[in-house]
Amino acid sequence: MEIQSKYFGAIDIQQETIIEMIQPIYGFETLKRFTLISDQEIGTDLLWFQSLDQAEICFMVANPNAFVKDLKIELNNDDINSVEAKELDDIDVLSIVSLGETFELSTLNLKSPILLNSKNNKGAQVILNQDLPFRANLV
C-alpha cells in the first residue's frame, strides 16, 4: 500500500509492517497506526517511526542499547502484557530521539520507550519502573 511520509514523500509499505499502538505515544493519543522506515544515510540503529494516520507526524527512534553502554531495561508483566507478548524475546525496545541543534546535543527518552511486539505488530509507549532519564545523551 502507498502512504505519505513526512521525509520521504509517497512510499510503498507492506500491510504486515503496520504497527497498531495499543497504548499510544503520549501527546499523540489519536494516532494509532505507524510503520518503521529505515534510512541508509543514518544507519541501522536509527529509524523513522512514521504515523499512517497523520503524514506530518514522524519520530526518530533508536535502539537504546546501541547508544547507552551497559543499559539494562527491565520490563515487568504489565509492560509485556501491554503489547500482548507471550515471551520477552518477542519485544523490541525503541527510544524516541529528541533532535538537538547538532547530533551531539540530541537525546534519547529512556524512561518512556516504545515497546514493539515483533510477533503481532502491537506497540505501546510505557513508563518504566526504573530510574532512567527522560533525556540521555545520544553520543
Short mmCIF file of N, CA, C and O in Angstrom, two decimals:
data_model
loop_
_atom_site.label_atom_id
_atom_site.label_comp_id
_atom_site.label_asym_id
_atom_site.label_seq_id
_atom_site.Cartn_x
_atom_site.Cartn_y
_atom_site.Cartn_z
N MET A 1 0.84 -1.17 0.00
CA MET A 1 0.00 0.00 0.00
C MET A 1 0.89 1.23 0.00
O MET A 1 1.99 1.20 0.53
N GLU A 2 0.41 2.30 -0.60
CA GLU A 2 1.18 3.54 -0.65
C GLU A 2 0.75 4.46 0.48
O GLU A 2 -0.43 4.62 0.75
N ILE A 3 1.76 5.04 1.15
CA ILE A 3 1.49 6.00 2.23
C ILE A 3 2.24 7.29 1.93
O ILE A 3 3.18 7.30 1.14
N GLN A 4 1.83 8.35 2.59
CA GLN A 4 2.56 9.60 2.54
C GLN A 4 3.43 9.68 3.79
O GLN A 4 2.96 9.43 4.90
N SER A 5 4.69 10.02 3.61
CA SER A 5 5.59 10.14 4.76
C SER A 5 6.14 11.56 4.83
O SER A 5 6.21 12.26 3.81
N LYS A 6 6.50 11.96 6.02
CA LYS A 6 6.98 13.32 6.24
C LYS A 6 8.28 13.60 5.49
O LYS A 6 8.43 14.64 4.87
N TYR A 7 9.22 12.67 5.55
CA TYR A 7 10.54 12.93 5.00
C TYR A 7 10.82 12.27 3.66
O TYR A 7 11.77 12.65 2.99
N PHE A 8 10.00 11.29 3.27
CA PHE A 8 10.29 10.54 2.06
C PHE A 8 9.20 10.64 0.99
O PHE A 8 9.28 9.97 -0.02
N GLY A 9 8.16 11.43 1.25
CA GLY A 9 7.07 11.54 0.28
C GLY A 9 6.26 10.26 0.23
O GLY A 9 6.09 9.57 1.24
N ALA A 10 5.77 9.93 -0.94
CA ALA A 10 4.98 8.71 -1.11
C ALA A 10 5.91 7.50 -1.15
O ALA A 10 6.89 7.48 -1.89
N ILE A 11 5.59 6.52 -0.31
CA ILE A 11 6.37 5.27 -0.31
C ILE A 11 5.42 4.09 -0.20
O ILE A 11 4.31 4.22 0.29
N ASP A 12 5.89 2.95 -0.68
CA ASP A 12 5.12 1.71 -0.58
C ASP A 12 5.55 0.95 0.67
O ASP A 12 6.76 0.82 0.94
N ILE A 13 4.56 0.47 1.42
CA ILE A 13 4.84 -0.39 2.57
C ILE A 13 3.98 -1.64 2.46
O ILE A 13 2.95 -1.64 1.77
N GLN A 14 4.37 -2.66 3.14
CA GLN A 14 3.60 -3.89 3.19
C GLN A 14 2.62 -3.82 4.36
O GLN A 14 2.94 -3.25 5.40
N GLN A 15 1.47 -4.41 4.19
CA GLN A 15 0.44 -4.42 5.24
C GLN A 15 0.98 -4.97 6.55
O GLN A 15 0.67 -4.47 7.62
N GLU A 16 1.85 -5.97 6.46
CA GLU A 16 2.38 -6.61 7.67
C GLU A 16 3.39 -5.74 8.43
O GLU A 16 3.84 -6.11 9.52
N THR A 17 3.75 -4.58 7.90
CA THR A 17 4.66 -3.68 8.61
C THR A 17 3.90 -2.62 9.41
O THR A 17 4.54 -1.79 10.07
N ILE A 18 2.59 -2.65 9.37
CA ILE A 18 1.80 -1.66 10.10
C ILE A 18 1.76 -2.04 11.58
O ILE A 18 1.42 -3.16 11.95
N ILE A 19 2.12 -1.09 12.41
CA ILE A 19 2.15 -1.28 13.86
C ILE A 19 0.92 -0.60 14.46
O ILE A 19 0.68 0.57 14.19
N GLU A 20 0.15 -1.37 15.23
CA GLU A 20 -1.02 -0.82 15.92
C GLU A 20 -0.62 -0.46 17.34
O GLU A 20 -0.20 -1.33 18.11
N MET A 21 -0.75 0.81 17.67
CA MET A 21 -0.39 1.27 19.01
C MET A 21 -1.55 1.02 19.97
O MET A 21 -2.59 1.68 19.88
N ILE A 22 -1.39 0.05 20.85
CA ILE A 22 -2.40 -0.26 21.86
C ILE A 22 -2.41 0.84 22.92
O ILE A 22 -3.46 1.27 23.37
N GLN A 23 -1.22 1.26 23.34
CA GLN A 23 -1.05 2.41 24.22
C GLN A 23 -0.33 3.45 23.37
O GLN A 23 0.83 3.25 23.02
N PRO A 24 -0.99 4.53 23.03
CA PRO A 24 -0.41 5.49 22.09
C PRO A 24 0.76 6.26 22.69
O PRO A 24 1.03 6.22 23.89
N ILE A 25 1.43 6.98 21.82
CA ILE A 25 2.52 7.85 22.23
C ILE A 25 1.91 9.03 22.99
O ILE A 25 0.94 9.63 22.53
N TYR A 26 2.48 9.33 24.14
CA TYR A 26 1.95 10.40 24.98
C TYR A 26 1.94 11.72 24.20
O TYR A 26 2.92 12.11 23.60
N GLY A 27 0.76 12.37 24.22
CA GLY A 27 0.58 13.61 23.49
C GLY A 27 0.06 13.39 22.08
O GLY A 27 -0.30 14.35 21.40
N PHE A 28 0.03 12.15 21.64
CA PHE A 28 -0.42 11.81 20.29
C PHE A 28 -1.43 10.67 20.36
O PHE A 28 -1.36 9.70 19.61
N GLU A 29 -2.37 10.79 21.28
CA GLU A 29 -3.30 9.70 21.60
C GLU A 29 -4.20 9.30 20.43
O GLU A 29 -4.68 8.17 20.39
N THR A 30 -4.43 10.18 19.47
CA THR A 30 -5.32 9.84 18.35
C THR A 30 -4.61 9.07 17.25
O THR A 30 -5.26 8.55 16.35
N LEU A 31 -3.29 8.97 17.32
CA LEU A 31 -2.52 8.28 16.29
C LEU A 31 -2.31 6.82 16.70
O LEU A 31 -1.65 6.54 17.68
N LYS A 32 -2.90 5.93 15.94
CA LYS A 32 -2.89 4.51 16.32
C LYS A 32 -2.04 3.62 15.40
O LYS A 32 -1.69 2.52 15.78
N ARG A 33 -1.77 4.09 14.18
CA ARG A 33 -1.07 3.23 13.22
C ARG A 33 0.24 3.88 12.78
O ARG A 33 0.27 5.05 12.40
N PHE A 34 1.32 3.09 12.83
CA PHE A 34 2.65 3.57 12.47
C PHE A 34 3.36 2.50 11.64
O PHE A 34 2.94 1.35 11.61
N THR A 35 4.45 2.91 11.03
CA THR A 35 5.36 1.96 10.40
C THR A 35 6.78 2.46 10.62
O THR A 35 6.99 3.65 10.85
N LEU A 36 7.73 1.55 10.60
CA LEU A 36 9.13 1.91 10.73
C LEU A 36 9.75 2.05 9.35
O LEU A 36 9.52 1.21 8.47
N ILE A 37 10.52 3.11 9.17
CA ILE A 37 11.20 3.36 7.90
C ILE A 37 12.68 3.47 8.20
O ILE A 37 13.10 4.24 9.07
N SER A 38 13.47 2.70 7.46
CA SER A 38 14.92 2.82 7.63
C SER A 38 15.47 3.76 6.57
O SER A 38 14.89 3.92 5.50
N ASP A 39 16.56 4.40 6.91
CA ASP A 39 17.21 5.35 6.03
C ASP A 39 18.68 5.00 6.01
O ASP A 39 19.37 5.12 7.02
N GLN A 40 19.17 4.54 4.88
CA GLN A 40 20.55 4.09 4.76
C GLN A 40 21.55 5.16 5.19
O GLN A 40 22.62 4.85 5.70
N GLU A 41 21.19 6.42 5.03
CA GLU A 41 22.11 7.50 5.35
C GLU A 41 22.36 7.64 6.86
O GLU A 41 23.41 8.14 7.26
N ILE A 42 21.41 7.22 7.69
CA ILE A 42 21.59 7.38 9.13
C ILE A 42 21.94 6.07 9.84
O ILE A 42 22.13 6.05 11.04
N GLY A 43 22.04 4.98 9.11
CA GLY A 43 22.46 3.71 9.68
C GLY A 43 21.30 2.87 10.18
O GLY A 43 20.14 3.23 10.04
N THR A 44 21.63 1.74 10.80
CA THR A 44 20.61 0.77 11.20
C THR A 44 20.11 0.95 12.63
O THR A 44 19.10 0.36 13.00
N ASP A 45 20.80 1.74 13.44
CA ASP A 45 20.38 1.91 14.83
C ASP A 45 19.39 3.06 15.01
O ASP A 45 18.84 3.23 16.09
N LEU A 46 19.18 3.84 13.97
CA LEU A 46 18.19 4.92 13.99
C LEU A 46 17.16 4.64 12.91
O LEU A 46 17.50 4.25 11.80
N LEU A 47 15.90 4.84 13.26
CA LEU A 47 14.80 4.59 12.33
C LEU A 47 13.80 5.73 12.42
O LEU A 47 13.81 6.52 13.36
N TRP A 48 12.91 5.79 11.45
CA TRP A 48 11.80 6.75 11.47
C TRP A 48 10.54 5.98 11.83
O TRP A 48 10.26 4.93 11.27
N PHE A 49 9.77 6.51 12.78
CA PHE A 49 8.51 5.92 13.23
C PHE A 49 7.41 6.81 12.66
O PHE A 49 7.03 7.82 13.23
N GLN A 50 6.94 6.44 11.47
CA GLN A 50 6.03 7.26 10.67
C GLN A 50 4.57 6.94 10.98
O GLN A 50 4.15 5.79 10.92
N SER A 51 3.81 7.98 11.31
CA SER A 51 2.37 7.82 11.52
C SER A 51 1.69 7.57 10.18
O SER A 51 1.98 8.24 9.19
N LEU A 52 0.77 6.63 10.18
CA LEU A 52 -0.06 6.40 8.99
C LEU A 52 -1.36 7.19 9.08
O LEU A 52 -2.08 7.32 8.09
N ASP A 53 -1.67 7.69 10.26
CA ASP A 53 -2.89 8.45 10.48
C ASP A 53 -2.72 9.93 10.18
O ASP A 53 -3.69 10.62 9.86
N GLN A 54 -1.48 10.42 10.29
CA GLN A 54 -1.20 11.84 10.07
C GLN A 54 0.21 11.93 9.49
O GLN A 54 1.19 11.83 10.21
N ALA A 55 0.29 12.14 8.18
CA ALA A 55 1.57 12.04 7.45
C ALA A 55 2.65 12.97 7.99
O ALA A 55 3.84 12.65 7.92
N GLU A 56 2.28 14.10 8.56
CA GLU A 56 3.30 15.05 9.02
C GLU A 56 3.90 14.67 10.38
O GLU A 56 4.82 15.33 10.86
N ILE A 57 3.42 13.59 10.99
CA ILE A 57 3.96 13.14 12.28
C ILE A 57 4.90 11.97 12.04
O ILE A 57 4.51 10.92 11.54
N CYS A 58 6.15 12.19 12.41
CA CYS A 58 7.17 11.17 12.26
C CYS A 58 8.22 11.39 13.35
O CYS A 58 8.69 12.51 13.54
N PHE A 59 8.55 10.35 14.08
CA PHE A 59 9.53 10.41 15.15
C PHE A 59 10.79 9.67 14.73
O PHE A 59 10.70 8.64 14.07
N MET A 60 11.93 10.19 15.16
CA MET A 60 13.14 9.40 15.03
C MET A 60 13.20 8.53 16.28
O MET A 60 12.95 9.00 17.39
N VAL A 61 13.48 7.24 16.09
CA VAL A 61 13.60 6.31 17.20
C VAL A 61 14.93 5.58 17.08
O VAL A 61 15.51 5.50 16.00
N ALA A 62 15.38 5.06 18.21
CA ALA A 62 16.68 4.39 18.24
C ALA A 62 16.64 3.17 19.12
O ALA A 62 15.88 3.11 20.09
N ASN A 63 17.48 2.23 18.80
CA ASN A 63 17.75 1.11 19.68
C ASN A 63 18.61 1.68 20.81
O ASN A 63 19.77 2.04 20.58
N PRO A 64 18.08 1.81 22.03
CA PRO A 64 18.84 2.47 23.09
C PRO A 64 20.12 1.75 23.46
O PRO A 64 21.10 2.38 23.86
N ASN A 65 20.16 0.44 23.29
CA ASN A 65 21.36 -0.32 23.64
C ASN A 65 22.54 0.00 22.71
O ASN A 65 23.68 -0.22 23.08
N ALA A 66 22.25 0.53 21.55
CA ALA A 66 23.31 0.90 20.62
C ALA A 66 24.00 2.19 21.04
O ALA A 66 25.10 2.48 20.58
N PHE A 67 23.36 2.97 21.91
CA PHE A 67 23.89 4.28 22.27
C PHE A 67 24.25 4.43 23.75
O PHE A 67 25.04 5.29 24.11
N VAL A 68 23.63 3.61 24.61
CA VAL A 68 23.88 3.73 26.05
C VAL A 68 24.56 2.45 26.51
O VAL A 68 23.97 1.36 26.47
N LYS A 69 25.80 2.61 26.93
CA LYS A 69 26.60 1.46 27.35
C LYS A 69 26.02 0.84 28.62
O LYS A 69 25.60 1.54 29.54
N ASP A 70 25.99 -0.47 28.66
CA ASP A 70 25.56 -1.25 29.83
C ASP A 70 24.11 -0.98 30.25
O ASP A 70 23.76 -1.12 31.42
N LEU A 71 23.27 -0.58 29.31
CA LEU A 71 21.86 -0.33 29.62
C LEU A 71 21.14 -1.66 29.80
O LEU A 71 21.25 -2.55 28.98
N LYS A 72 20.40 -1.76 30.90
CA LYS A 72 19.58 -2.95 31.15
C LYS A 72 18.16 -2.48 31.40
O LYS A 72 17.84 -1.97 32.48
N ILE A 73 17.31 -2.64 30.41
CA ILE A 73 15.91 -2.24 30.55
C ILE A 73 15.16 -3.42 31.16
O ILE A 73 15.24 -4.54 30.67
N GLU A 74 14.44 -3.13 32.23
CA GLU A 74 13.68 -4.16 32.94
C GLU A 74 12.20 -3.97 32.65
O GLU A 74 11.63 -2.94 32.99
N LEU A 75 11.60 -4.97 32.04
CA LEU A 75 10.17 -4.92 31.73
C LEU A 75 9.42 -5.78 32.73
O LEU A 75 9.80 -6.92 33.00
N ASN A 76 8.33 -5.22 33.27
CA ASN A 76 7.50 -6.01 34.19
C ASN A 76 6.36 -6.65 33.41
O ASN A 76 6.23 -6.46 32.19
N ASN A 77 5.54 -7.42 34.09
CA ASN A 77 4.44 -8.13 33.42
C ASN A 77 3.46 -7.18 32.74
O ASN A 77 2.96 -7.49 31.66
N ASP A 78 3.19 -6.03 33.37
CA ASP A 78 2.29 -5.05 32.74
C ASP A 78 2.88 -4.54 31.43
O ASP A 78 2.15 -4.36 30.44
N ASP A 79 4.19 -4.30 31.40
CA ASP A 79 4.85 -3.85 30.17
C ASP A 79 4.72 -4.92 29.09
O ASP A 79 4.38 -4.63 27.94
N ILE A 80 5.01 -6.15 29.45
CA ILE A 80 4.95 -7.26 28.49
C ILE A 80 3.52 -7.45 27.99
O ILE A 80 3.29 -7.62 26.78
N ASN A 81 2.56 -7.38 28.90
CA ASN A 81 1.15 -7.54 28.52
C ASN A 81 0.64 -6.37 27.68
O ASN A 81 -0.32 -6.53 26.92
N SER A 82 1.27 -5.20 27.80
CA SER A 82 0.80 -4.03 27.06
C SER A 82 0.87 -4.24 25.56
O SER A 82 0.14 -3.59 24.81
N VAL A 83 1.74 -5.13 25.10
CA VAL A 83 1.83 -5.42 23.66
C VAL A 83 1.42 -6.86 23.36
O VAL A 83 1.73 -7.40 22.29
N GLU A 84 0.74 -7.46 24.32
CA GLU A 84 0.20 -8.82 24.16
C GLU A 84 1.29 -9.83 23.79
O GLU A 84 1.08 -10.72 22.96
N ALA A 85 2.45 -9.69 24.43
CA ALA A 85 3.56 -10.60 24.15
C ALA A 85 3.48 -11.84 25.02
O ALA A 85 3.06 -11.77 26.17
N LYS A 86 3.89 -12.95 24.47
CA LYS A 86 3.95 -14.20 25.22
C LYS A 86 5.34 -14.42 25.80
O LYS A 86 5.50 -15.07 26.81
N GLU A 87 6.35 -13.87 25.11
CA GLU A 87 7.72 -14.03 25.55
C GLU A 87 8.44 -12.69 25.48
O GLU A 87 8.18 -11.88 24.60
N LEU A 88 9.36 -12.49 26.39
CA LEU A 88 10.15 -11.27 26.43
C LEU A 88 10.95 -11.09 25.14
O LEU A 88 11.15 -9.96 24.67
N ASP A 89 11.39 -12.19 24.55
CA ASP A 89 12.18 -12.12 23.32
C ASP A 89 11.39 -11.58 22.13
O ASP A 89 11.98 -11.22 21.11
N ASP A 90 10.07 -11.55 22.24
CA ASP A 90 9.22 -11.02 21.15
C ASP A 90 9.17 -9.50 21.14
O ASP A 90 8.60 -8.91 20.22
N ILE A 91 9.75 -8.86 22.17
CA ILE A 91 9.61 -7.42 22.32
C ILE A 91 10.90 -6.70 21.91
O ILE A 91 11.99 -7.03 22.37
N ASP A 92 10.73 -5.70 21.04
CA ASP A 92 11.80 -4.78 20.70
C ASP A 92 11.55 -3.48 21.44
O ASP A 92 10.40 -3.03 21.56
N VAL A 93 12.61 -2.87 21.94
CA VAL A 93 12.51 -1.62 22.69
C VAL A 93 13.15 -0.51 21.85
O VAL A 93 14.28 -0.65 21.39
N LEU A 94 12.39 0.57 21.66
CA LEU A 94 12.89 1.73 20.93
C LEU A 94 12.69 2.97 21.77
O LEU A 94 11.68 3.12 22.44
N SER A 95 13.66 3.87 21.71
CA SER A 95 13.57 5.14 22.42
C SER A 95 13.35 6.26 21.41
O SER A 95 13.98 6.28 20.35
N ILE A 96 12.47 7.19 21.77
CA ILE A 96 12.26 8.36 20.92
C ILE A 96 13.46 9.28 21.07
O ILE A 96 13.93 9.54 22.18
N VAL A 97 13.94 9.78 19.94
CA VAL A 97 15.07 10.69 19.90
C VAL A 97 14.55 12.12 19.83
O VAL A 97 13.68 12.43 19.01
N SER A 98 15.08 12.98 20.68
CA SER A 98 14.82 14.42 20.59
C SER A 98 16.04 15.03 19.93
O SER A 98 17.14 15.01 20.51
N LEU A 99 15.84 15.52 18.71
CA LEU A 99 16.98 16.06 17.97
C LEU A 99 17.35 17.44 18.48
O LEU A 99 16.50 18.31 18.65
N GLY A 100 18.65 17.62 18.74
CA GLY A 100 19.18 18.90 19.15
C GLY A 100 19.66 19.68 17.94
O GLY A 100 19.54 19.23 16.79
N GLU A 101 20.22 20.83 18.18
CA GLU A 101 20.75 21.64 17.08
C GLU A 101 21.85 20.90 16.35
O GLU A 101 22.05 21.10 15.15
N THR A 102 22.57 20.07 17.07
CA THR A 102 23.57 19.18 16.47
C THR A 102 23.26 17.77 16.95
O THR A 102 22.55 17.58 17.94
N PHE A 103 23.82 16.79 16.27
CA PHE A 103 23.60 15.41 16.66
C PHE A 103 24.12 15.16 18.07
O PHE A 103 23.53 14.41 18.85
N GLU A 104 25.21 15.83 18.44
CA GLU A 104 25.81 15.68 19.76
C GLU A 104 24.88 16.18 20.87
O GLU A 104 25.00 15.79 22.02
N LEU A 105 23.97 17.09 20.54
CA LEU A 105 23.03 17.64 21.53
C LEU A 105 21.69 16.88 21.54
O LEU A 105 20.77 17.25 22.26
N SER A 106 21.58 15.84 20.76
CA SER A 106 20.36 15.04 20.70
C SER A 106 20.29 14.10 21.90
O SER A 106 21.32 13.71 22.44
N THR A 107 19.06 13.74 22.31
CA THR A 107 18.88 12.89 23.48
C THR A 107 17.91 11.74 23.19
O THR A 107 17.12 11.80 22.24
N LEU A 108 17.98 10.73 24.04
CA LEU A 108 17.09 9.57 24.00
C LEU A 108 16.18 9.59 25.22
O LEU A 108 16.63 9.87 26.33
N ASN A 109 14.92 9.26 25.02
CA ASN A 109 13.99 9.10 26.14
C ASN A 109 14.07 7.64 26.59
O ASN A 109 13.47 6.77 25.97
N LEU A 110 14.82 7.39 27.64
CA LEU A 110 14.97 6.03 28.15
C LEU A 110 13.84 5.65 29.10
O LEU A 110 13.53 4.47 29.26
N LYS A 111 13.23 6.62 29.74
CA LYS A 111 12.20 6.37 30.75
C LYS A 111 10.89 5.87 30.13
O LYS A 111 10.16 5.08 30.73
N SER A 112 10.57 6.36 28.92
CA SER A 112 9.28 6.03 28.27
C SER A 112 9.51 5.45 26.88
O SER A 112 9.21 6.10 25.87
N PRO A 113 10.03 4.24 26.79
CA PRO A 113 10.29 3.67 25.46
C PRO A 113 9.01 3.19 24.78
O PRO A 113 7.95 3.06 25.39
N ILE A 114 9.16 2.93 23.51
CA ILE A 114 8.10 2.28 22.73
C ILE A 114 8.45 0.80 22.69
O ILE A 114 9.57 0.43 22.31
N LEU A 115 7.51 -0.03 23.10
CA LEU A 115 7.68 -1.48 23.02
C LEU A 115 6.96 -1.97 21.79
O LEU A 115 5.80 -1.59 21.54
N LEU A 116 7.61 -2.82 21.02
CA LEU A 116 7.01 -3.40 19.82
C LEU A 116 7.04 -4.91 19.92
O LEU A 116 8.10 -5.49 20.17
N ASN A 117 5.89 -5.54 19.72
CA ASN A 117 5.81 -6.99 19.69
C ASN A 117 6.04 -7.42 18.24
O ASN A 117 5.22 -7.14 17.37
N SER A 118 7.15 -8.08 18.00
CA SER A 118 7.51 -8.48 16.64
C SER A 118 6.62 -9.59 16.10
O SER A 118 6.57 -9.81 14.88
N LYS A 119 5.87 -10.27 16.95
CA LYS A 119 5.00 -11.37 16.50
C LYS A 119 3.63 -10.88 16.02
O LYS A 119 3.03 -11.49 15.13
N ASN A 120 3.11 -9.80 16.63
CA ASN A 120 1.76 -9.36 16.27
C ASN A 120 1.67 -7.89 15.85
O ASN A 120 0.58 -7.39 15.60
N ASN A 121 2.81 -7.20 15.79
CA ASN A 121 2.88 -5.79 15.39
C ASN A 121 2.04 -4.87 16.28
O ASN A 121 1.48 -3.89 15.81
N LYS A 122 1.98 -5.19 17.57
CA LYS A 122 1.34 -4.31 18.54
C LYS A 122 2.42 -3.47 19.19
O LYS A 122 3.53 -3.95 19.45
N GLY A 123 2.08 -2.22 19.47
CA GLY A 123 3.04 -1.33 20.10
C GLY A 123 2.42 -0.60 21.27
O GLY A 123 1.20 -0.47 21.37
N ALA A 124 3.28 -0.11 22.15
CA ALA A 124 2.83 0.66 23.31
C ALA A 124 3.98 1.51 23.81
O ALA A 124 5.12 1.05 23.86
N GLN A 125 3.66 2.75 24.16
CA GLN A 125 4.65 3.53 24.89
C GLN A 125 4.36 3.33 26.36
O GLN A 125 3.21 3.46 26.80
N VAL A 126 5.37 2.99 27.12
CA VAL A 126 5.21 2.71 28.54
C VAL A 126 6.16 3.59 29.35
O VAL A 126 7.14 4.11 28.83
N ILE A 127 5.84 3.75 30.62
CA ILE A 127 6.75 4.41 31.56
C ILE A 127 7.35 3.32 32.44
O ILE A 127 6.62 2.61 33.13
N LEU A 128 8.65 3.16 32.35
CA LEU A 128 9.32 2.09 33.08
C LEU A 128 9.44 2.41 34.57
O LEU A 128 9.58 3.57 34.96
N ASN A 129 9.42 1.36 35.39
CA ASN A 129 9.61 1.50 36.83
C ASN A 129 11.09 1.42 37.18
O ASN A 129 11.47 0.76 38.15
N GLN A 130 11.90 2.08 36.39
CA GLN A 130 13.34 2.12 36.61
C GLN A 130 13.77 3.57 36.73
O GLN A 130 13.11 4.47 36.22
N ASP A 131 14.89 3.77 37.38
CA ASP A 131 15.45 5.11 37.49
C ASP A 131 16.27 5.40 36.23
O ASP A 131 17.49 5.26 36.23
N LEU A 132 15.56 5.74 35.17
CA LEU A 132 16.19 6.06 33.89
C LEU A 132 15.79 7.48 33.49
O LEU A 132 14.69 7.93 33.80
N PRO A 133 16.66 8.17 32.76
CA PRO A 133 16.36 9.56 32.39
C PRO A 133 15.41 9.67 31.20
O PRO A 133 15.38 8.81 30.33
N PHE A 134 14.66 10.77 31.19
CA PHE A 134 13.86 11.10 30.02
C PHE A 134 14.76 11.63 28.90
O PHE A 134 14.39 11.58 27.74
N ARG A 135 15.91 12.15 29.28
CA ARG A 135 16.84 12.72 28.30
C ARG A 135 18.27 12.24 28.57
O ARG A 135 18.99 12.82 29.37
N ALA A 136 18.63 11.18 27.88
CA ALA A 136 20.00 10.66 27.98
C ALA A 136 20.74 11.10 26.72
O ALA A 136 20.18 11.10 25.62
N ASN A 137 22.00 11.46 26.87
CA ASN A 137 22.78 11.89 25.72
C ASN A 137 22.87 10.77 24.69
O ASN A 137 23.12 9.61 25.06
N LEU A 138 22.69 11.13 23.45
CA LEU A 138 22.76 10.15 22.35
C LEU A 138 24.21 9.78 22.07
O LEU A 138 24.50 8.65 21.71
N VAL A 139 25.11 10.74 22.22
CA VAL A 139 26.54 10.46 21.99
C VAL A 139 27.34 10.88 23.20
O VAL A 139 26.92 11.61 24.03
#
